[in-house]
Amino acid sequence: MSTLEEQIDIDVPAKVAWDCLHRVEDYPQFVDGVRHARTEGKHRAHLAIKTSDRVYELDAEILDRGQGRLMMWRTVSGAHLAGTFSVLPLDPEHTRVQIRVEYDPETVKEEFGGPKGFAQASAIERLVRGDLRQLKDLAEKDRTEGRDRPWPPQNP
């Protein structure tokens, strides 16, 4: 297994970042390759991910720990991927979001294609950094536009 850890500081309160991470239907706006995402019950999500040559479907389990500070996720179908999002308040108006992703490089290569070895790790790192920047943009835009929506969804 390989592990990747990244972080980004966002100019929103922790609750806004937390809620943004939990709006599964918004994943296509900040997770590269996700074409469609929907919640399936309180702790499940279904995602359609476009790779270079096909759409790949997977289901994920999402669990919250640490009173709005730690979101754990893992795939329950398809390629084995797992990780955590940590939401750390820096002050009342600023938050650090940290992501930790665990993946098997061979499985990722087989399922999603792309490079092997160091090139694959670099590609995944660039992808996660880009996703975090897009999350930052979305959370800050949501705050500006007052689109803060609660988790869990009102209609599970």
Tab-separated table of N, CA and C in Angstrom:
chain	number	residue	atom	x	y	z
A	1	MET	N	0.836	-1.183	0.000
A	1	MET	CA	0.000	0.000	0.000
A	1	MET	C	0.880	1.246	0.000
A	2	SER	N	0.406	2.248	-0.691
A	2	SER	CA	1.062	3.548	-0.699
A	2	SER	C	0.159	4.548	0.005
A	3	THR	N	0.774	5.559	0.575
A	3	THR	CA	0.031	6.584	1.293
A	3	THR	C	0.438	7.957	0.781
A	4	LEU	N	-0.545	8.805	0.617
A	4	LEU	CA	-0.324	10.179	0.195
A	4	LEU	C	-0.996	11.085	1.211
A	5	GLU	N	-0.297	12.118	1.648
A	5	GLU	CA	-0.862	13.105	2.564
A	5	GLU	C	-0.642	14.499	1.986
A	6	GLU	N	-1.704	15.282	1.978
A	6	GLU	CA	-1.661	16.660	1.497
A	6	GLU	C	-2.551	17.504	2.388
A	7	GLN	N	-2.405	18.816	2.307
A	7	GLN	CA	-3.244	19.724	3.078
A	7	GLN	C	-3.382	21.051	2.356
A	8	ILE	N	-4.434	21.785	2.760
A	8	ILE	CA	-4.656	23.122	2.212
A	8	ILE	C	-5.362	23.953	3.270
A	9	ASP	N	-5.054	25.236	3.315
A	9	ASP	CA	-5.735	26.165	4.213
A	9	ASP	C	-6.844	26.867	3.433
A	10	ILE	N	-8.016	26.943	4.061
A	10	ILE	CA	-9.196	27.496	3.415
A	10	ILE	C	-9.705	28.657	4.260
A	11	ASP	N	-10.117	29.716	3.606
A	11	ASP	CA	-10.593	30.925	4.296
A	11	ASP	C	-12.085	30.825	4.611
A	12	VAL	N	-12.438	29.794	5.373
A	12	VAL	CA	-13.815	29.601	5.843
A	12	VAL	C	-13.753	28.979	7.240
A	13	PRO	N	-14.825	29.112	8.020
A	13	PRO	CA	-14.883	28.409	9.297
A	13	PRO	C	-14.885	26.892	9.072
A	14	ALA	N	-14.477	26.148	10.066
A	14	ALA	CA	-14.388	24.687	9.953
A	14	ALA	C	-15.715	24.057	9.550
A	15	LYS	N	-16.822	24.563	10.071
A	15	LYS	CA	-18.129	23.980	9.749
A	15	LYS	C	-18.443	24.086	8.261
A	16	VAL	N	-18.071	25.180	7.640
A	16	VAL	CA	-18.320	25.352	6.205
A	16	VAL	C	-17.501	24.333	5.409
A	17	ALA	N	-16.231	24.158	5.761
A	17	ALA	CA	-15.394	23.165	5.078
A	17	ALA	C	-15.945	21.758	5.300
A	18	TRP	N	-16.346	21.464	6.534
A	18	TRP	CA	-16.902	20.157	6.879
A	18	TRP	C	-18.147	19.860	6.037
A	19	ASP	N	-19.060	20.818	5.974
A	19	ASP	CA	-20.283	20.624	5.207
A	19	ASP	C	-19.985	20.447	3.718
A	20	CYS	N	-19.029	21.179	3.209
A	20	CYS	CA	-18.659	21.073	1.798
A	20	CYS	C	-18.136	19.664	1.475
A	21	LEU	N	-17.323	19.110	2.346
A	21	LEU	CA	-16.801	17.749	2.148
A	21	LEU	C	-17.910	16.705	2.133
A	22	HIS	N	-19.000	16.974	2.797
A	22	HIS	CA	-20.074	15.995	2.923
A	22	HIS	C	-21.159	16.106	1.863
A	23	ARG	N	-21.111	17.117	1.035
A	23	ARG	CA	-22.111	17.245	-0.024
A	23	ARG	C	-21.672	16.410	-1.221
A	24	VAL	N	-21.979	15.141	-1.157
A	24	VAL	CA	-21.541	14.184	-2.172
A	24	VAL	C	-21.944	14.620	-3.570
A	25	GLU	N	-23.128	15.175	-3.711
A	25	GLU	CA	-23.588	15.583	-5.041
A	25	GLU	C	-22.709	16.672	-5.649
A	26	ASP	N	-21.905	17.359	-4.833
A	26	ASP	CA	-21.000	18.393	-5.332
A	26	ASP	C	-19.605	17.858	-5.688
A	27	TYR	N	-19.336	16.585	-5.451
A	27	TYR	CA	-18.008	16.034	-5.747
A	27	TYR	C	-17.551	16.288	-7.180
A	28	PRO	N	-18.442	16.213	-8.184
A	28	PRO	CA	-17.967	16.511	-9.541
A	28	PRO	C	-17.387	17.915	-9.689
A	29	GLN	N	-17.724	18.825	-8.769
A	29	GLN	CA	-17.202	20.184	-8.845
A	29	GLN	C	-15.782	20.313	-8.320
A	30	PHE	N	-15.340	19.338	-7.498
A	30	PHE	CA	-13.982	19.491	-6.971
A	30	PHE	C	-13.134	18.221	-6.973
A	31	VAL	N	-13.688	17.088	-7.380
A	31	VAL	CA	-12.888	15.866	-7.468
A	31	VAL	C	-12.725	15.527	-8.947
A	32	ASP	N	-11.498	15.665	-9.436
A	32	ASP	CA	-11.219	15.453	-10.852
A	32	ASP	C	-11.623	14.048	-11.276
A	33	GLY	N	-12.328	13.960	-12.384
A	33	GLY	CA	-12.738	12.677	-12.928
A	33	GLY	C	-14.121	12.230	-12.484
A	34	VAL	N	-14.632	12.749	-11.383
A	34	VAL	CA	-15.964	12.342	-10.933
A	34	VAL	C	-16.995	13.023	-11.830
A	35	ARG	N	-17.768	12.203	-12.513
A	35	ARG	CA	-18.784	12.720	-13.427
A	35	ARG	C	-20.149	12.795	-12.775
A	36	HIS	N	-20.404	11.894	-11.820
A	36	HIS	CA	-21.682	11.867	-11.120
A	36	HIS	C	-21.453	11.284	-9.741
A	37	ALA	N	-22.136	11.836	-8.738
A	37	ALA	CA	-22.040	11.318	-7.377
A	37	ALA	C	-23.385	11.511	-6.691
A	38	ARG	N	-23.747	10.520	-5.900
A	38	ARG	CA	-25.006	10.618	-5.162
A	38	ARG	C	-24.874	9.889	-3.829
A	39	THR	N	-25.617	10.355	-2.849
A	39	THR	CA	-25.649	9.657	-1.570
A	39	THR	C	-26.590	8.472	-1.699
A	40	GLU	N	-26.260	7.432	-0.974
A	40	GLU	CA	-27.101	6.242	-0.906
A	40	GLU	C	-27.213	5.872	0.562
A	41	GLY	N	-28.172	6.492	1.214
A	41	GLY	CA	-28.306	6.315	2.651
A	41	GLY	C	-27.410	7.295	3.380
A	42	LYS	N	-27.343	7.141	4.675
A	42	LYS	CA	-26.625	8.114	5.500
A	42	LYS	C	-25.104	8.014	5.387
A	43	HIS	N	-24.578	6.821	5.129
A	43	HIS	CA	-23.119	6.637	5.158
A	43	HIS	C	-22.553	6.050	3.871
A	44	ARG	N	-23.273	6.137	2.778
A	44	ARG	CA	-22.796	5.576	1.521
A	44	ARG	C	-22.879	6.595	0.400
A	45	ALA	N	-21.991	6.421	-0.554
A	45	ALA	CA	-22.008	7.262	-1.751
A	45	ALA	C	-21.709	6.388	-2.957
A	46	HIS	N	-22.273	6.757	-4.081
A	46	HIS	CA	-21.994	6.086	-5.351
A	46	HIS	C	-21.392	7.118	-6.283
A	47	LEU	N	-20.269	6.766	-6.914
A	47	LEU	CA	-19.582	7.696	-7.801
A	47	LEU	C	-19.334	7.062	-9.160
A	48	ALA	N	-19.483	7.855	-10.194
A	48	ALA	CA	-19.100	7.476	-11.551
A	48	ALA	C	-17.867	8.308	-11.892
A	49	ILE	N	-16.765	7.609	-12.155
A	49	ILE	CA	-15.487	8.279	-12.409
A	49	ILE	C	-15.060	8.019	-13.840
A	50	LYS	N	-14.765	9.070	-14.570
A	50	LYS	CA	-14.294	8.937	-15.956
A	50	LYS	C	-12.783	8.859	-15.957
A	51	THR	N	-12.278	7.762	-16.493
A	51	THR	CA	-10.841	7.622	-16.693
A	51	THR	C	-10.552	7.918	-18.154
A	52	SER	N	-9.350	7.665	-18.578
A	52	SER	CA	-8.979	8.005	-19.945
A	52	SER	C	-9.832	7.303	-20.994
A	53	ASP	N	-10.312	6.089	-20.689
A	53	ASP	CA	-11.022	5.354	-21.725
A	53	ASP	C	-12.371	4.768	-21.303
A	54	ARG	N	-12.807	4.998	-20.045
A	54	ARG	CA	-14.100	4.446	-19.635
A	54	ARG	C	-14.619	5.141	-18.381
A	55	VAL	N	-15.889	4.850	-18.080
A	55	VAL	CA	-16.478	5.320	-16.832
A	55	VAL	C	-16.430	4.155	-15.855
A	56	TYR	N	-15.924	4.436	-14.681
A	56	TYR	CA	-15.726	3.429	-13.651
A	56	TYR	C	-16.672	3.748	-12.496
A	57	GLU	N	-17.475	2.779	-12.062
A	57	GLU	CA	-18.438	2.979	-10.981
A	57	GLU	C	-17.867	2.406	-9.684
A	58	LEU	N	-18.050	3.131	-8.581
A	58	LEU	CA	-17.651	2.594	-7.287
A	58	LEU	C	-18.545	3.109	-6.191
A	59	ASP	N	-18.614	2.329	-5.127
A	59	ASP	CA	-19.371	2.699	-3.942
A	59	ASP	C	-18.393	2.927	-2.810
A	60	ALA	N	-18.713	3.908	-1.974
A	60	ALA	CA	-17.838	4.250	-0.851
A	60	ALA	C	-18.665	4.372	0.420
A	61	GLU	N	-18.018	4.030	1.510
A	61	GLU	CA	-18.598	4.209	2.833
A	61	GLU	C	-17.931	5.434	3.450
A	62	ILE	N	-18.746	6.293	4.071
A	62	ILE	CA	-18.241	7.517	4.687
A	62	ILE	C	-18.649	7.502	6.157
A	63	LEU	N	-17.656	7.609	7.029
A	63	LEU	CA	-17.915	7.603	8.471
A	63	LEU	C	-17.297	8.832	9.102
A	64	ASP	N	-18.021	9.431	10.019
A	64	ASP	CA	-17.528	10.613	10.720
A	64	ASP	C	-17.024	10.226	12.101
A	65	ARG	N	-15.922	10.835	12.479
A	65	ARG	CA	-15.337	10.633	13.807
A	65	ARG	C	-14.848	11.992	14.309
A	66	GLY	N	-14.671	12.121	15.574
A	66	GLY	CA	-14.032	13.313	16.127
A	66	GLY	C	-14.860	14.574	16.093
A	67	GLN	N	-16.178	14.459	16.220
A	67	GLN	CA	-17.053	15.617	16.333
A	67	GLN	C	-16.799	16.680	15.266
A	68	GLY	N	-16.990	16.301	14.021
A	68	GLY	CA	-16.841	17.255	12.933
A	68	GLY	C	-15.406	17.566	12.562
A	69	ARG	N	-14.498	16.678	12.913
A	69	ARG	CA	-13.087	16.934	12.611
A	69	ARG	C	-12.447	15.866	11.724
A	70	LEU	N	-13.057	14.667	11.654
A	70	LEU	CA	-12.441	13.580	10.903
A	70	LEU	C	-13.501	12.816	10.120
A	71	MET	N	-13.329	12.775	8.809
A	71	MET	CA	-14.202	12.010	7.934
A	71	MET	C	-13.378	10.876	7.345
A	72	MET	N	-13.775	9.645	7.625
A	72	MET	CA	-13.080	8.478	7.084
A	72	MET	C	-13.906	7.936	5.917
A	73	TRP	N	-13.217	7.468	4.875
A	73	TRP	CA	-13.922	6.895	3.738
A	73	TRP	C	-13.133	5.708	3.210
A	74	ARG	N	-13.859	4.801	2.583
A	74	ARG	CA	-13.234	3.655	1.931
A	74	ARG	C	-14.170	3.135	0.863
A	75	THR	N	-13.583	2.612	-0.183
A	75	THR	CA	-14.411	2.016	-1.217
A	75	THR	C	-14.907	0.660	-0.717
A	76	VAL	N	-16.118	0.327	-1.102
A	76	VAL	CA	-16.681	-0.974	-0.746
A	76	VAL	C	-16.950	-1.802	-1.995
A	77	SER	N	-16.649	-1.233	-3.145
A	77	SER	CA	-16.697	-1.966	-4.406
A	77	SER	C	-15.612	-1.390	-5.301
A	78	GLY	N	-15.128	-2.194	-6.206
A	78	GLY	CA	-14.096	-1.729	-7.117
A	78	GLY	C	-12.724	-1.698	-6.462
A	79	ALA	N	-11.861	-0.852	-6.974
A	79	ALA	CA	-10.487	-0.743	-6.480
A	79	ALA	C	-10.464	-0.362	-5.007
A	80	HIS	N	-9.526	-0.932	-4.260
A	80	HIS	CA	-9.420	-0.595	-2.840
A	80	HIS	C	-8.729	0.752	-2.693
A	81	LEU	N	-9.494	1.706	-2.183
A	81	LEU	CA	-8.984	3.023	-1.849
A	81	LEU	C	-9.561	3.369	-0.485
A	82	ALA	N	-8.803	4.065	0.325
A	82	ALA	CA	-9.280	4.487	1.634
A	82	ALA	C	-8.580	5.773	2.014
A	83	GLY	N	-9.177	6.493	2.942
A	83	GLY	CA	-8.522	7.701	3.382
A	83	GLY	C	-9.297	8.428	4.447
A	84	THR	N	-8.760	9.574	4.804
A	84	THR	CA	-9.400	10.435	5.786
A	84	THR	C	-9.267	11.888	5.343
A	85	PHE	N	-10.247	12.662	5.744
A	85	PHE	CA	-10.171	14.113	5.683
A	85	PHE	C	-10.185	14.594	7.116
A	86	SER	N	-9.220	15.393	7.478
A	86	SER	CA	-9.202	16.039	8.791
A	86	SER	C	-9.493	17.515	8.588
A	87	VAL	N	-10.402	18.038	9.391
A	87	VAL	CA	-10.778	19.440	9.326
A	87	VAL	C	-10.300	20.086	10.620
A	88	LEU	N	-9.311	20.966	10.493
A	88	LEU	CA	-8.657	21.554	11.660
A	88	LEU	C	-8.852	23.065	11.674
A	89	PRO	N	-9.628	23.588	12.624
A	89	PRO	CA	-9.800	25.040	12.692
A	89	PRO	C	-8.476	25.716	13.052
A	90	LEU	N	-8.099	26.715	12.284
A	90	LEU	CA	-6.894	27.501	12.590
A	90	LEU	C	-7.264	28.695	13.463
A	91	ASP	N	-8.433	29.253	13.202
A	91	ASP	CA	-9.041	30.319	13.994
A	91	ASP	C	-10.507	30.324	13.572
A	92	PRO	N	-11.343	31.191	14.091
A	92	PRO	CA	-12.774	31.123	13.748
A	92	PRO	C	-13.104	31.267	12.264
A	93	GLU	N	-12.216	31.833	11.478
A	93	GLU	CA	-12.509	32.093	10.062
A	93	GLU	C	-11.612	31.342	9.077
A	94	HIS	N	-10.717	30.497	9.570
A	94	HIS	CA	-9.776	29.795	8.691
A	94	HIS	C	-9.627	28.346	9.140
A	95	THR	N	-9.494	27.455	8.150
A	95	THR	CA	-9.474	26.021	8.411
A	95	THR	C	-8.399	25.349	7.568
A	96	ARG	N	-7.766	24.359	8.142
A	96	ARG	CA	-6.845	23.509	7.393
A	96	ARG	C	-7.551	22.180	7.137
A	97	VAL	N	-7.571	21.768	5.865
A	97	VAL	CA	-8.109	20.465	5.494
A	97	VAL	C	-6.933	19.595	5.085
A	98	GLN	N	-6.821	18.458	5.753
A	98	GLN	CA	-5.766	17.496	5.446
A	98	GLN	C	-6.411	16.236	4.878
A	99	ILE	N	-5.784	15.673	3.867
A	99	ILE	CA	-6.262	14.419	3.301
A	99	ILE	C	-5.141	13.392	3.383
A	100	ARG	N	-5.541	12.192	3.682
A	100	ARG	CA	-4.632	11.047	3.672
A	100	ARG	C	-5.313	9.982	2.824
A	101	VAL	N	-4.636	9.524	1.790
A	101	VAL	CA	-5.178	8.523	0.880
A	101	VAL	C	-4.273	7.309	0.898
A	102	GLU	N	-4.878	6.136	1.045
A	102	GLU	CA	-4.150	4.873	0.969
A	102	GLU	C	-4.618	4.138	-0.275
A	103	TYR	N	-3.659	3.654	-1.059
A	103	TYR	CA	-4.017	2.972	-2.294
A	103	TYR	C	-2.948	1.944	-2.641
A	104	ASP	N	-3.366	0.956	-3.419
A	104	ASP	CA	-2.452	-0.055	-3.925
A	104	ASP	C	-2.076	0.360	-5.349
A	105	PRO	N	-0.806	0.687	-5.592
A	105	PRO	CA	-0.416	1.173	-6.920
A	105	PRO	C	-0.775	0.226	-8.063
A	106	GLU	N	-0.618	-1.071	-7.869
A	106	GLU	CA	-0.948	-2.021	-8.930
A	106	GLU	C	-2.439	-2.014	-9.243
A	107	THR	N	-3.256	-1.967	-8.202
A	107	THR	CA	-4.705	-1.949	-8.409
A	107	THR	C	-5.120	-0.673	-9.123
A	108	VAL	N	-4.548	0.454	-8.726
A	108	VAL	CA	-4.866	1.719	-9.386
A	108	VAL	C	-4.484	1.638	-10.860
A	109	LYS	N	-3.320	1.094	-11.160
A	109	LYS	CA	-2.875	0.957	-12.550
A	109	LYS	C	-3.833	0.063	-13.335
A	110	GLU	N	-4.206	-1.077	-12.742
A	110	GLU	CA	-5.105	-2.007	-13.430
A	110	GLU	C	-6.493	-1.415	-13.651
A	111	GLU	N	-7.030	-0.753	-12.628
A	111	GLU	CA	-8.394	-0.249	-12.702
A	111	GLU	C	-8.525	1.052	-13.491
A	112	PHE	N	-7.602	1.975	-13.281
A	112	PHE	CA	-7.751	3.307	-13.848
A	112	PHE	C	-6.765	3.621	-14.969
A	113	GLY	N	-5.767	2.781	-15.166
A	113	GLY	CA	-4.766	3.049	-16.185
A	113	GLY	C	-3.762	4.082	-15.722
A	114	GLY	N	-2.968	4.582	-16.643
A	114	GLY	CA	-1.991	5.605	-16.299
A	114	GLY	C	-0.612	5.018	-16.076
A	115	PRO	N	0.316	5.841	-15.598
A	115	PRO	CA	1.712	5.430	-15.438
A	115	PRO	C	1.904	4.501	-14.239
A	116	LYS	N	3.106	3.944	-14.156
A	116	LYS	CA	3.489	3.088	-13.026
A	116	LYS	C	4.562	3.783	-12.200
A	117	GLY	N	4.797	3.239	-11.014
A	117	GLY	CA	5.925	3.649	-10.187
A	117	GLY	C	5.877	5.107	-9.774
A	118	PHE	N	7.046	5.756	-9.818
A	118	PHE	CA	7.170	7.137	-9.374
A	118	PHE	C	6.267	8.065	-10.184
A	119	ALA	N	6.144	7.796	-11.468
A	119	ALA	CA	5.291	8.634	-12.316
A	119	ALA	C	3.844	8.561	-11.849
A	120	GLN	N	3.400	7.369	-11.423
A	120	GLN	CA	2.040	7.214	-10.927
A	120	GLN	C	1.855	7.999	-9.628
A	121	ALA	N	2.806	7.873	-8.706
A	121	ALA	CA	2.723	8.599	-7.434
A	121	ALA	C	2.675	10.105	-7.684
A	122	SER	N	3.478	10.585	-8.617
A	122	SER	CA	3.475	12.018	-8.945
A	122	SER	C	2.149	12.445	-9.551
A	123	ALA	N	1.569	11.603	-10.406
A	123	ALA	CA	0.293	11.922	-11.024
A	123	ALA	C	-0.816	11.976	-9.976
A	124	ILE	N	-0.826	11.020	-9.059
A	124	ILE	CA	-1.838	10.999	-8.007
A	124	ILE	C	-1.668	12.209	-7.088
A	125	GLU	N	-0.433	12.555	-6.772
A	125	GLU	CA	-0.156	13.723	-5.927
A	125	GLU	C	-0.673	15.000	-6.590
A	126	ARG	N	-0.410	15.173	-7.884
A	126	ARG	CA	-0.905	16.347	-8.612
A	126	ARG	C	-2.429	16.381	-8.625
A	127	LEU	N	-3.034	15.216	-8.814
A	127	LEU	CA	-4.483	15.109	-8.840
A	127	LEU	C	-5.085	15.528	-7.498
A	128	VAL	N	-4.534	15.010	-6.398
A	128	VAL	CA	-5.055	15.340	-5.067
A	128	VAL	C	-4.841	16.818	-4.751
A	129	ARG	N	-3.687	17.362	-5.097
A	129	ARG	CA	-3.460	18.798	-4.875
A	129	ARG	C	-4.455	19.647	-5.649
A	130	GLY	N	-4.724	19.262	-6.876
A	130	GLY	CA	-5.710	19.986	-7.680
A	130	GLY	C	-7.101	19.894	-7.078
A	131	ASP	N	-7.466	18.706	-6.590
A	131	ASP	CA	-8.772	18.534	-5.953
A	131	ASP	C	-8.891	19.409	-4.707
A	132	LEU	N	-7.831	19.487	-3.919
A	132	LEU	CA	-7.861	20.336	-2.723
A	132	LEU	C	-8.017	21.812	-3.088
A	133	ARG	N	-7.339	22.251	-4.151
A	133	ARG	CA	-7.497	23.650	-4.595
A	133	ARG	C	-8.937	23.914	-5.043
A	134	GLN	N	-9.525	22.939	-5.731
A	134	GLN	CA	-10.913	23.096	-6.171
A	134	GLN	C	-11.878	23.069	-4.985
A	135	LEU	N	-11.586	22.243	-3.962
A	135	LEU	CA	-12.382	22.240	-2.738
A	135	LEU	C	-12.316	23.612	-2.071
A	136	LYS	N	-11.131	24.164	-1.993
A	136	LYS	CA	-10.945	25.504	-1.402
A	136	LYS	C	-11.796	26.526	-2.145
A	137	ASP	N	-11.710	26.521	-3.467
A	137	ASP	CA	-12.479	27.467	-4.271
A	137	ASP	C	-13.979	27.297	-4.035
A	138	LEU	N	-14.450	26.052	-4.001
A	138	LEU	CA	-15.871	25.794	-3.811
A	138	LEU	C	-16.329	26.225	-2.420
A	139	ALA	N	-15.575	25.874	-1.381
A	139	ALA	CA	-15.962	26.238	-0.011
A	139	ALA	C	-15.986	27.748	0.166
A	140	GLU	N	-14.980	28.432	-0.368
A	140	GLU	CA	-14.937	29.889	-0.234
A	140	GLU	C	-16.058	30.543	-1.034
A	141	LYS	N	-16.382	29.996	-2.197
A	141	LYS	CA	-17.494	30.514	-2.989
A	141	LYS	C	-18.809	30.262	-2.262
A	142	ASP	N	-18.979	29.068	-1.696
A	142	ASP	CA	-20.198	28.753	-0.947
A	142	ASP	C	-20.402	29.730	0.196
A	143	ARG	N	-19.324	30.023	0.888
A	143	ARG	CA	-19.437	30.942	2.024
A	143	ARG	C	-19.846	32.331	1.540
A	144	THR	N	-19.220	32.786	0.469
A	144	THR	CA	-19.524	34.099	-0.087
A	144	THR	C	-20.978	34.181	-0.548
A	145	GLU	N	-21.465	33.085	-1.156
A	145	GLU	CA	-22.824	33.074	-1.686
A	145	GLU	C	-23.853	32.605	-0.662
A	146	GLY	N	-23.408	32.228	0.557
A	146	GLY	CA	-24.324	31.780	1.597
A	146	GLY	C	-24.979	30.448	1.298
A	147	ARG	N	-24.263	29.558	0.589
A	147	ARG	CA	-24.823	28.260	0.208
A	147	ARG	C	-24.501	27.157	1.207
A	148	ASP	N	-24.155	27.505	2.401
A	148	ASP	CA	-23.834	26.508	3.409
A	148	ASP	C	-25.039	25.594	3.621
A	149	ARG	N	-24.862	24.313	3.309
A	149	ARG	CA	-25.938	23.330	3.482
A	149	ARG	C	-25.493	22.289	4.491
A	150	PRO	N	-26.376	21.838	5.342
A	150	PRO	CA	-25.996	20.948	6.439
A	150	PRO	C	-25.737	19.504	6.033
A	151	TRP	N	-25.003	18.803	6.874
A	151	TRP	CA	-24.809	17.365	6.808
A	151	TRP	C	-25.344	16.795	8.107
A	152	PRO	N	-26.006	15.676	8.118
A	152	PRO	CA	-26.294	14.817	6.971
A	152	PRO	C	-27.409	15.389	6.111
A	153	PRO	N	-27.543	14.825	4.886
A	153	PRO	CA	-28.590	15.337	4.008
A	153	PRO	C	-29.954	15.188	4.654
A	154	GLN	N	-30.844	16.078	4.320
A	154	GLN	CA	-32.168	16.068	4.932
A	154	GLN	C	-33.040	14.931	4.416
A	155	ASN	N	-32.772	14.437	3.209
A	155	ASN	CA	-33.554	13.330	2.626
A	155	ASN	C	-32.633	12.173	2.293
A	156	PRO	N	-32.207	11.369	3.301
A	156	PRO	CA	-31.265	10.272	3.030
A	156	PRO	C	-31.849	9.198	2.165
